[in-house]
Structure formats: structure tokens, C-alpha cells
Coordinates of C-alpha atoms in Angstrom, one line a residue:
M30 CA 11.3 -7.8 -19.9
I31 CA 10.1 -6.2 -16.6
K32 CA 9.0 -8.9 -14.2
I33 CA 6.1 -7.8 -11.9
L34 CA 4.6 -9.3 -8.7
I35 CA 1.2 -8.1 -7.7
A36 CA 0.5 -8.2 -3.9
D37 CA -3.1 -7.7 -2.9
D38 CA -5.6 -9.6 -0.8
H39 CA -8.4 -9.2 -3.4
P40 CA -8.1 -11.7 -6.2
L41 CA -10.4 -9.7 -8.5
L42 CA -8.0 -6.7 -8.3
I43 CA -5.1 -8.9 -9.1
D44 CA -6.9 -10.4 -12.1
G45 CA -7.9 -6.9 -13.3
I46 CA -4.3 -5.7 -13.1
K47 CA -3.0 -8.8 -14.9
S48 CA -5.6 -8.4 -17.6
T49 CA -4.7 -4.7 -18.0
L50 CA -1.0 -5.3 -18.3
K51 CA -1.1 -8.4 -20.6
D52 CA -1.0 -6.3 -23.7
I53 CA 2.2 -4.5 -22.8
D54 CA 4.9 -6.4 -24.6
D55 CA 7.8 -6.0 -22.2
F56 CA 5.7 -6.5 -19.0
E57 CA 5.3 -9.9 -17.4
V58 CA 3.3 -10.6 -14.3
V59 CA 5.4 -13.5 -12.9
A60 CA 3.8 -13.8 -9.4
E61 CA 1.0 -12.8 -7.2
A62 CA 0.5 -12.8 -3.4
G63 CA -2.4 -12.3 -1.0
N64 CA -0.3 -11.0 1.9
G65 CA 3.1 -9.8 2.8
Y66 CA 4.4 -13.2 4.0
Q67 CA 3.6 -14.7 0.6
V68 CA 5.6 -11.9 -1.1
L69 CA 8.6 -12.6 1.2
E70 CA 8.3 -16.4 0.6
Q71 CA 8.4 -16.0 -3.1
I72 CA 11.3 -13.6 -3.2
E73 CA 13.3 -15.7 -0.7
A74 CA 12.6 -18.8 -2.8
G75 CA 14.3 -17.1 -5.8
Q76 CA 11.3 -15.7 -7.7
E77 CA 12.9 -13.1 -10.0
V78 CA 11.0 -9.8 -9.7
D79 CA 11.8 -6.3 -10.8
V80 CA 8.8 -4.4 -9.6
I81 CA 6.2 -5.2 -6.9
L82 CA 2.8 -3.5 -6.9
M83 CA 2.2 -3.6 -3.1
D84 CA -1.2 -3.2 -1.4
I85 CA -0.8 -1.5 1.9
N86 CA -3.7 -3.1 3.8
M87 CA -3.3 -6.9 3.6
P88 CA -3.9 -9.6 6.3
K89 CA -1.1 -11.3 8.3
L90 CA 1.7 -9.0 7.1
D91 CA 0.7 -5.7 5.7
G92 CA 2.4 -3.8 2.8
L93 CA 4.1 -1.3 5.1
E94 CA 6.0 -3.9 7.0
C95 CA 6.6 -6.1 4.0
T96 CA 8.1 -3.2 2.1
K97 CA 10.4 -2.4 5.0
Q98 CA 11.6 -6.0 5.2
L99 CA 12.1 -6.3 1.4
T100 CA 14.0 -3.1 1.1
K101 CA 16.5 -4.2 3.7
K102 CA 17.1 -7.7 2.2
Y103 CA 16.5 -7.0 -1.5
P104 CA 17.1 -3.4 -2.3
E105 CA 17.2 -4.1 -6.0
V106 CA 13.5 -4.9 -6.0
K107 CA 11.5 -1.8 -6.7
I108 CA 8.2 -1.3 -4.9
I109 CA 5.2 0.7 -5.8
A110 CA 2.5 1.1 -3.2
L111 CA -1.0 0.4 -4.6
S112 CA -3.6 1.7 -2.3
Q113 CA -7.0 3.3 -1.8
Y114 CA -5.5 5.6 0.8
D115 CA -4.5 9.1 -0.4
E116 CA -3.5 10.4 3.0
K117 CA 0.0 11.8 3.6
R118 CA 0.7 9.5 6.6
F119 CA 0.4 6.4 4.4
V120 CA 2.5 7.9 1.6
K121 CA 5.2 9.0 4.0
R122 CA 5.3 5.6 5.8
M123 CA 5.6 3.7 2.5
V124 CA 8.3 5.9 1.2
K125 CA 10.1 5.8 4.5
N126 CA 9.9 2.0 4.4
G127 CA 11.4 2.0 0.9
A128 CA 8.7 2.3 -1.7
Q129 CA 9.8 4.2 -4.8
G130 CA 6.3 5.0 -6.0
Y131 CA 2.7 5.3 -5.0
L132 CA -0.4 4.6 -7.1
L133 CA -4.1 4.9 -6.1
K134 CA -6.2 1.8 -6.9
D135 CA -8.3 3.8 -9.4
A136 CA -5.2 4.3 -11.6
S137 CA -5.5 3.8 -15.3
K138 CA -3.5 1.4 -17.5
D139 CA -1.3 4.3 -18.7
Q140 CA -0.6 5.4 -15.1
I141 CA 0.4 1.9 -14.0
E142 CA 2.6 1.5 -17.1
K143 CA 4.3 4.9 -16.5
A144 CA 4.8 4.1 -12.8
V145 CA 6.3 0.7 -13.5
R146 CA 8.6 2.1 -16.1
S147 CA 9.7 5.1 -14.0
V148 CA 10.4 3.0 -10.9
H149 CA 12.1 0.3 -12.9
S150 CA 14.5 2.9 -14.3
G151 CA 15.4 4.2 -10.9
E152 CA 13.0 7.2 -10.7
K153 CA 10.3 7.9 -8.1
Y154 CA 6.6 8.0 -9.2
F155 CA 3.5 9.5 -7.6
C156 CA 0.3 9.8 -9.5
E157 CA -0.8 13.3 -10.2
R158 CA -4.0 13.2 -8.3
L159 CA -2.1 12.1 -5.2
S160 CA 0.5 14.8 -5.6
V161 CA -2.3 17.5 -5.7
R162 CA -4.0 15.9 -2.7
L163 CA -0.7 15.9 -0.7
V164 CA 0.0 19.5 -1.4
E165 CA -3.6 20.4 -0.3
Q166 CA -3.2 18.4 2.9
E167 CA 0.2 20.1 3.6
L168 CA -1.3 23.5 3.1
K169 CA -4.2 22.7 5.4
E170 CA -1.9 21.3 8.1
E171 CA 0.5 24.3 8.1
N172 CA -1.1 25.8 11.1
T173 CA -1.8 22.6 13.0
S174 CA 0.6 20.8 15.3
T175 CA 2.2 17.6 13.9
L176 CA 2.6 16.3 17.4
F177 CA -1.1 15.6 17.7
P178 CA -2.6 14.1 14.5
K179 CA -6.3 14.6 14.1
L180 CA -8.2 11.4 14.4
T181 CA -11.7 10.7 13.1
G182 CA -14.5 9.8 15.5
R183 CA -14.2 6.1 14.4
E184 CA -10.4 6.1 14.9
L185 CA -11.0 7.5 18.4
E186 CA -13.5 4.7 19.1
V187 CA -11.1 2.0 17.9
L188 CA -8.2 3.6 19.9
N189 CA -10.3 3.6 23.0
L190 CA -11.1 -0.1 22.6
I191 CA -7.5 -0.9 22.0
C192 CA -6.6 0.9 25.2
K193 CA -9.2 -1.4 26.9
E194 CA -7.3 -4.4 25.5
F195 CA -9.9 -5.5 23.0
S196 CA -8.5 -7.5 20.0
S197 CA -9.1 -6.4 16.5
Q198 CA -11.7 -9.1 16.0
E199 CA -13.6 -8.1 19.1
I200 CA -13.5 -4.4 18.0
S201 CA -14.8 -5.3 14.6
E202 CA -17.7 -7.2 16.2
K203 CA -18.4 -4.5 18.8
L204 CA -18.4 -1.6 16.2
F205 CA -20.1 -3.6 13.4
I206 CA -17.2 -3.0 11.0
S207 CA -14.9 -5.4 9.2
F208 CA -11.7 -6.7 10.6
H209 CA -9.7 -5.0 7.8
T210 CA -11.3 -1.6 8.6
V211 CA -10.2 -2.0 12.3
E212 CA -6.7 -2.9 11.1
S213 CA -6.5 0.2 8.8
H214 CA -7.8 2.5 11.6

């Protein structure tokens, strides 16, 4: 039996994944968490988990930092990033922090099953669409300097307000965007 923990701050997504995986005989969703602290608490309390499907953008403690902490303390737990972000910088950071796989949130049941089985058996897994996108980004960036990442106009606005010591909440109110969007920028 492969024991799975789903970490995401959207209950509807968790319910959808649980429903999708319930028909796979050797998969069992044993826990769920809405933020990184809840993941750590459950693992530290002794919850047996083989694979974690980890959202990157969660409140309180995001998936990037949670993955880093888990990998140091519990290297036997396998982590698959589950994200809407298909940008190289997020993939690189999750892999650097210890994730063994990366799935986009539009993944099919077959992709999730393949990812969990691959990572559980010690392999790495990256969905095909993501792999193609990363190669395209790499080719596009060949002639640009990696010292100066290109920022979107909105990212520059957020950065400017951070430099002026605005909090994430103040920035979200000032730019009329959600707190989560500010955090992801």
C-alpha cells in the first residue's frame, strides 16, 4: 500500500484528488494538509506517509520551504510538487529543495498514478507537458543573462512596493490583487 498525503490550501482540489485516487487499489490517502506547518506536524506526530503531493503556494509555510525541511528530517518521504506554475524557476527550486517529481494541477488520473509509482520506486517524474515547456524556456533563455531574471510588469510593481516596506497584505490592497498572488510574485 502506498500511503499518500495531499497538501494544498484548496479543499476542493484535495477532495478531487482523493476521489480520483480512491479506485487505485494500492493507493491510500492517509492525510491532508492546508499548509506546510500542518504537513510537518503530521509527519512529526508519526503519520506514516510514503509520498506527498505538495502544492507550492500555500499560506503560512509554502511548499518550497516545507519540502526543504522535510527532506532534511525525513529523506525517506518522497515529494511530488503539485502546482499551477510551469516555470523553470519553480521546478528548479522544488527539485533543489528535495522534490523527486513535479506535476501540473491539470494532471490526469493516469499521470498522477504514474508520478506516484515512479517517485515511490525511487525514480524522478516530470510530466511531459512540463518537460516540453522547460526545454522551450531553456532554448529561449540561451542568449539572455541568468544574472538578471526577466520580471513581469506586475512583479516589478510588487518588488517596488516591497522595497518601500509595504506588507503583502498592504500590497494586495494597493494593487487590487489577492494576498496569494502577492506571495507568489
